[in-house]
Amino acid sequence: MEKGNQTNVSEFLLLGFSNWPRHQALFLALFLCLYLAGLLGNLLILMAIASDHHLHIPMYFFLANLSLVDLCLSSTAVPKMLLNIQTQTQSTSYPACLVQMYFSIMFTNMDNFLLTVMAYDRYVAICHPLHYSTIMTQSLCACLVAIPWVIATLNPLLHTLMMAHLHFCSNNVIHHFFCDINSLLALSCSDTSLNQLMVLTVVGLLFVVPLGCILASYAHIISAVMKILSVQGKLKAFSTCGSHLTFVILFYGAITKTYMTPISNHSTDKGLVASVIVIVVAPILNPFIYSLRNNELKGALKKVLDHRKIFSQ
C-alpha cells in the first residue's frame, strides 16, 4: 500500500561484493584492470578511426559509436564501485542513484541498438555488396545512429520519472554494485506493479525486436557465406560471424537476467554476474571482437601507437 509520493530515504547503501570480505583487494585489482583495459581499448579505437580517413566509412562509423558508448557504460558504475571497495564506504545519495540508473539503462540500450545496426551493415555488405554504397548512404547512417540515441534517451527517462514517484521506507540496502532498477523496485514500499510491467514490456520490446533483427541478419549472412566456393573463405567468414554471435548471445543472455527477470525471481548473485557481464566485460570484449580480426583497423591502431611513440621521444 502506498504511503506517500515523497521518499523518506536520502541515501542508499550499495553492498556490491561485500559478501566476500576476504576478497575485496582481489575485486579491486580485477575490476580496476578490466576497467582500464576497456577504457584503453575503446579510446584507441576512437583515435584510430578519427585519425585515418580510410576508416571514415559506415562500418567504422558504427564501431566508433559503439566504442564511445562502451566507454560511457562502464564509467556509469565501475568508478563508484572501485571507490566503494577502496574506501569501504557504501552510501550513495538518492538523486545520484537515480542518475546512475538513468545512464546505465541509456547506454545499455545504445549498446543493444548499435549491435543491431552493425549486424544490418554486415548483412548489406555481404548479401548486397554491389549496392552497399547506394544503400548505406551518409543520411541513412546518421539516422541509424540518431534515432537509437533518441529512443535510448527517452526510455530511461520514463523509468526514472516513474521511480521518482515511488515511496521508499526504512530499507535502503541495495544488494548490488550499482543502482539497478529491479533492486530499487524491490526496496520500495509503494505499489510497483506498473513499474515492473513497464520494465518487462518496454525493455523487453527494445531488446527482443533488435535481437530478432540481429538473428535474421546473421541467418542471411550465413546463407550467403554457404554459397562461397572457397573453403578458406567460408572458414574466415564463419570465424568472424561466430565471434560476433558468441558475444551477442552472452550480451543478451546477461540483459535478460538483469532487466527482464521478475523481482520475485531475482537472484542477487546471478544478478551481480549478469550485470558484471553487461557493464564491465562487454565494454572490453567489443573492441577486441570487432578489431583484432580487422587488418585495416589494426593498421590504423599501429599508426596511432607509432605516432605517440615518436611524439613522446
Tab-separated table of C-alpha atoms in Angstrom, residues 43-273:
chain	number	residue	atom	x	y	z
A	43	LEU	CA	39.936	5.070	-26.707
A	44	LEU	CA	42.477	3.539	-29.098
A	45	ILE	CA	39.705	2.516	-31.487
A	46	LEU	CA	38.221	6.043	-31.389
A	47	MET	CA	41.637	7.598	-32.026
A	48	ALA	CA	42.436	5.174	-34.852
A	49	ILE	CA	39.143	5.743	-36.641
A	50	ALA	CA	39.317	9.522	-36.197
A	51	SER	CA	42.907	9.752	-37.460
A	52	ASP	CA	42.609	7.572	-40.580
A	53	HIS	CA	40.352	8.945	-43.333
A	54	HIS	CA	40.276	5.481	-44.958
A	55	LEU	CA	38.201	4.328	-41.979
A	56	HIS	CA	35.559	7.008	-42.436
A	57	ILE	CA	33.036	4.526	-43.798
A	58	PRO	CA	29.763	3.206	-42.290
A	59	MET	CA	31.225	0.115	-40.580
A	60	TYR	CA	33.819	2.125	-38.661
A	61	PHE	CA	31.357	4.950	-38.012
A	62	PHE	CA	29.151	2.477	-36.149
A	63	LEU	CA	32.165	0.909	-34.429
A	64	ALA	CA	33.300	4.346	-33.208
A	65	ASN	CA	29.855	4.963	-31.727
A	66	LEU	CA	29.929	1.534	-30.080
A	67	SER	CA	33.334	2.273	-28.536
A	68	LEU	CA	32.115	5.628	-27.234
A	69	VAL	CA	29.004	4.051	-25.710
A	70	ASP	CA	31.004	1.211	-24.127
A	71	LEU	CA	33.412	3.713	-22.645
A	72	CYS	CA	30.497	5.627	-21.102
A	73	LEU	CA	28.617	2.495	-19.998
A	74	SER	CA	31.461	1.154	-17.880
A	75	SER	CA	32.045	4.634	-16.443
A	76	THR	CA	28.493	4.858	-15.092
A	77	ALA	CA	29.109	2.243	-12.398
A	78	VAL	CA	32.688	0.958	-12.212
A	79	PRO	CA	34.442	4.080	-10.789
A	80	LYS	CA	31.873	4.319	-7.976
A	81	MET	CA	32.215	0.592	-7.305
A	82	LEU	CA	36.016	0.881	-7.140
A	83	LEU	CA	35.739	3.864	-4.795
A	84	ASN	CA	33.369	1.954	-2.504
A	85	ILE	CA	35.724	-1.040	-2.360
A	86	GLN	CA	38.775	1.136	-1.754
A	87	THR	CA	37.243	3.360	0.951
A	88	GLN	CA	34.892	0.710	2.389
A	89	THR	CA	32.022	3.212	2.083
A	90	GLN	CA	28.783	2.075	0.536
A	91	SER	CA	26.486	5.094	0.580
A	92	THR	CA	25.174	6.939	-2.453
A	93	SER	CA	22.598	9.733	-2.413
A	94	TYR	CA	19.049	9.227	-3.657
A	95	PRO	CA	19.417	11.662	-6.618
A	96	ALA	CA	22.805	10.178	-7.557
A	97	CYS	CA	21.240	6.717	-7.524
A	98	LEU	CA	18.502	7.784	-9.949
A	99	VAL	CA	21.068	9.460	-12.215
A	100	GLN	CA	23.202	6.308	-12.257
A	101	MET	CA	20.153	4.176	-13.041
A	102	TYR	CA	19.190	6.511	-15.900
A	103	PHE	CA	22.593	6.476	-17.606
A	104	SER	CA	23.176	2.752	-17.119
A	105	ILE	CA	19.873	1.996	-18.882
A	106	MET	CA	20.551	4.588	-21.593
A	107	PHE	CA	23.990	3.294	-22.553
A	108	THR	CA	22.864	-0.340	-22.325
A	109	ASN	CA	20.056	0.499	-24.750
A	110	MET	CA	22.546	2.141	-27.116
A	111	ASP	CA	24.846	-0.887	-26.967
A	112	ASN	CA	21.871	-3.008	-27.936
A	113	PHE	CA	20.832	-0.744	-30.828
A	114	LEU	CA	24.348	-0.383	-32.201
A	115	LEU	CA	24.875	-4.152	-32.230
A	116	THR	CA	21.693	-4.357	-34.312
A	117	VAL	CA	22.789	-1.597	-36.693
A	118	MET	CA	26.216	-3.215	-37.130
A	119	ALA	CA	24.591	-6.576	-37.907
A	120	TYR	CA	22.456	-4.869	-40.575
A	121	ASP	CA	25.545	-3.161	-42.000
A	122	ARG	CA	27.319	-6.529	-42.309
A	123	TYR	CA	24.194	-8.025	-43.893
A	124	VAL	CA	24.164	-5.348	-46.612
A	125	ALA	CA	27.934	-5.630	-47.150
A	126	ILE	CA	27.895	-9.431	-47.542
A	127	CYS	CA	24.492	-10.088	-49.130
A	128	HIS	CA	24.269	-6.969	-51.344
A	129	PRO	CA	27.889	-5.905	-51.946
A	130	LEU	CA	27.223	-4.240	-55.317
A	131	HIS	CA	24.537	-1.984	-53.806
A	132	TYR	CA	26.311	-1.287	-50.499
A	133	SER	CA	27.341	2.294	-51.287
A	134	THR	CA	23.886	3.203	-52.568
A	135	ILE	CA	22.089	1.655	-49.569
A	136	MET	CA	24.393	2.715	-46.734
A	137	THR	CA	24.369	6.430	-47.501
A	138	GLN	CA	25.548	9.101	-45.051
A	139	SER	CA	21.965	10.154	-44.332
A	140	LEU	CA	20.882	6.583	-43.582
A	141	CYS	CA	23.899	6.003	-41.332
A	142	ALA	CA	23.125	9.225	-39.453
A	143	CYS	CA	19.507	8.113	-38.966
A	144	LEU	CA	20.576	4.633	-37.840
A	145	VAL	CA	22.543	6.274	-35.027
A	146	ALA	CA	20.401	9.347	-34.254
A	147	ILE	CA	17.084	7.509	-33.856
A	148	PRO	CA	18.528	4.978	-31.362
A	149	TRP	CA	20.036	7.853	-29.373
A	150	VAL	CA	16.590	9.479	-29.110
A	151	ILE	CA	14.952	6.223	-28.009
A	152	ALA	CA	17.795	5.402	-25.617
A	153	THR	CA	17.456	8.852	-24.030
A	154	LEU	CA	13.675	8.827	-23.636
A	155	ASN	CA	13.198	5.234	-22.447
A	156	PRO	CA	15.217	5.523	-19.197
A	157	LEU	CA	13.665	8.951	-18.612
A	158	LEU	CA	10.276	7.216	-18.405
A	159	HIS	CA	11.584	4.685	-15.856
A	160	THR	CA	13.366	7.390	-13.840
A	161	LEU	CA	10.280	9.633	-13.614
A	162	MET	CA	8.149	6.675	-12.543
A	163	MET	CA	10.778	5.683	-9.981
A	164	ALA	CA	10.886	9.237	-8.581
A	165	HIS	CA	7.196	8.959	-7.651
A	166	LEU	CA	7.681	5.824	-5.562
A	167	HIS	CA	7.887	5.888	-1.780
A	168	PHE	CA	10.891	4.326	-0.012
A	169	CYS	CA	10.721	3.458	3.671
A	170	SER	CA	13.436	2.397	6.086
A	171	ASN	CA	15.097	-0.292	3.968
A	172	ASN	CA	17.833	1.359	1.878
A	173	VAL	CA	20.225	-1.569	1.332
A	174	ILE	CA	20.844	-2.445	-2.338
A	175	HIS	CA	22.440	-5.853	-2.827
A	176	HIS	CA	24.221	-4.695	-5.947
A	177	PHE	CA	27.270	-2.668	-7.025
A	178	PHE	CA	25.163	-0.022	-8.783
A	179	CYS	CA	21.609	1.330	-8.702
A	180	ASP	CA	19.887	-1.365	-10.720
A	181	ILE	CA	16.215	-0.667	-11.483
A	182	ASN	CA	14.989	-4.052	-10.207
A	183	SER	CA	16.969	-3.662	-6.971
A	184	LEU	CA	15.382	-0.253	-6.376
A	185	LEU	CA	11.880	-1.508	-7.107
A	186	ALA	CA	12.390	-4.315	-4.588
A	187	LEU	CA	13.060	-1.714	-1.851
A	188	SER	CA	10.011	0.440	-2.482
A	189	CYS	CA	7.062	0.237	-0.121
A	190	SER	CA	4.760	1.607	-2.840
A	191	ASP	CA	2.824	-0.440	-5.353
A	192	THR	CA	5.430	-1.160	-8.062
A	193	SER	CA	3.285	-3.349	-10.315
A	194	LEU	CA	3.070	-0.655	-13.015
A	195	ASN	CA	6.823	-0.067	-12.862
A	196	GLN	CA	7.534	-3.786	-13.169
A	197	LEU	CA	5.121	-4.058	-16.087
A	198	MET	CA	6.873	-1.176	-17.849
A	199	VAL	CA	10.286	-2.768	-17.298
A	200	LEU	CA	9.181	-6.140	-18.676
A	201	THR	CA	7.249	-4.749	-21.673
A	202	VAL	CA	9.262	-1.702	-22.747
A	203	VAL	CA	12.671	-3.199	-22.014
A	204	GLY	CA	11.519	-6.499	-23.472
A	205	LEU	CA	10.346	-4.814	-26.661
A	206	LEU	CA	13.547	-2.798	-27.009
A	207	PHE	CA	15.695	-5.918	-26.705
A	208	VAL	CA	13.620	-8.697	-28.265
A	209	VAL	CA	12.991	-6.825	-31.529
A	210	PRO	CA	16.674	-5.874	-32.070
A	211	LEU	CA	17.753	-9.409	-31.166
A	212	GLY	CA	15.342	-10.760	-33.773
A	213	CYS	CA	16.808	-8.360	-36.334
A	214	ILE	CA	20.359	-9.459	-35.463
A	215	LEU	CA	19.499	-13.158	-35.788
A	216	ALA	CA	17.689	-12.531	-39.085
A	217	SER	CA	20.686	-10.592	-40.430
A	218	TYR	CA	23.110	-13.349	-39.489
A	219	ALA	CA	20.800	-16.015	-40.925
A	220	HIS	CA	21.008	-14.248	-44.292
A	221	ILE	CA	24.761	-13.748	-43.861
A	222	ILE	CA	25.330	-17.456	-43.120
A	223	SER	CA	23.177	-18.376	-46.125
A	224	ALA	CA	25.310	-16.112	-48.333
A	225	VAL	CA	28.546	-17.470	-46.871
A	226	MET	CA	27.474	-21.041	-47.609
A	227	LYS	CA	27.419	-20.122	-51.308
A	228	ILE	CA	31.124	-19.169	-51.222
A	229	LEU	CA	33.101	-21.791	-53.160
A	230	SER	CA	36.385	-21.302	-51.291
A	231	VAL	CA	36.646	-23.340	-48.103
A	232	GLN	CA	39.140	-20.829	-46.707
A	233	GLY	CA	36.700	-18.000	-47.432
A	234	LYS	CA	33.915	-19.847	-45.642
A	235	LEU	CA	36.076	-20.528	-42.592
A	236	LYS	CA	37.174	-16.887	-42.393
A	237	ALA	CA	33.594	-15.622	-42.637
A	238	PHE	CA	32.270	-18.155	-40.117
A	239	SER	CA	35.125	-17.340	-37.729
A	240	THR	CA	34.194	-13.644	-37.748
A	241	CYS	CA	30.439	-14.297	-37.541
A	242	GLY	CA	30.990	-16.852	-34.787
A	243	SER	CA	32.838	-14.393	-32.550
A	244	HIS	CA	30.141	-11.764	-33.101
A	245	LEU	CA	27.298	-14.193	-32.416
A	246	THR	CA	29.030	-15.523	-29.298
A	247	PHE	CA	29.176	-12.007	-27.919
A	248	VAL	CA	25.531	-11.345	-28.893
A	249	ILE	CA	24.390	-14.476	-27.040
A	250	LEU	CA	26.462	-13.509	-23.986
A	251	PHE	CA	25.205	-9.912	-24.023
A	252	TYR	CA	21.518	-10.684	-24.481
A	253	GLY	CA	21.615	-13.546	-22.003
A	254	ALA	CA	23.002	-11.156	-19.385
A	255	ILE	CA	20.451	-8.478	-20.354
A	256	THR	CA	17.614	-10.966	-19.904
A	257	LYS	CA	18.839	-11.833	-16.416
A	258	THR	CA	19.484	-8.192	-15.468
A	259	TYR	CA	16.346	-6.418	-16.690
A	260	MET	CA	13.746	-8.976	-17.758
A	261	THR	CA	13.581	-11.201	-14.686
A	262	PRO	CA	10.638	-10.582	-12.317
A	263	ILE	CA	11.671	-9.220	-8.923
A	264	SER	CA	10.243	-12.297	-7.196
A	265	ASN	CA	12.670	-14.487	-9.173
A	266	HIS	CA	15.616	-12.127	-8.867
A	267	SER	CA	18.768	-13.846	-7.559
A	268	THR	CA	21.343	-11.469	-6.066
A	269	ASP	CA	24.433	-13.461	-7.014
A	270	LYS	CA	23.219	-14.253	-10.540
A	271	GLY	CA	22.144	-10.633	-10.984
A	272	LEU	CA	25.619	-9.461	-9.989
A	273	VAL	CA	27.264	-11.775	-12.501
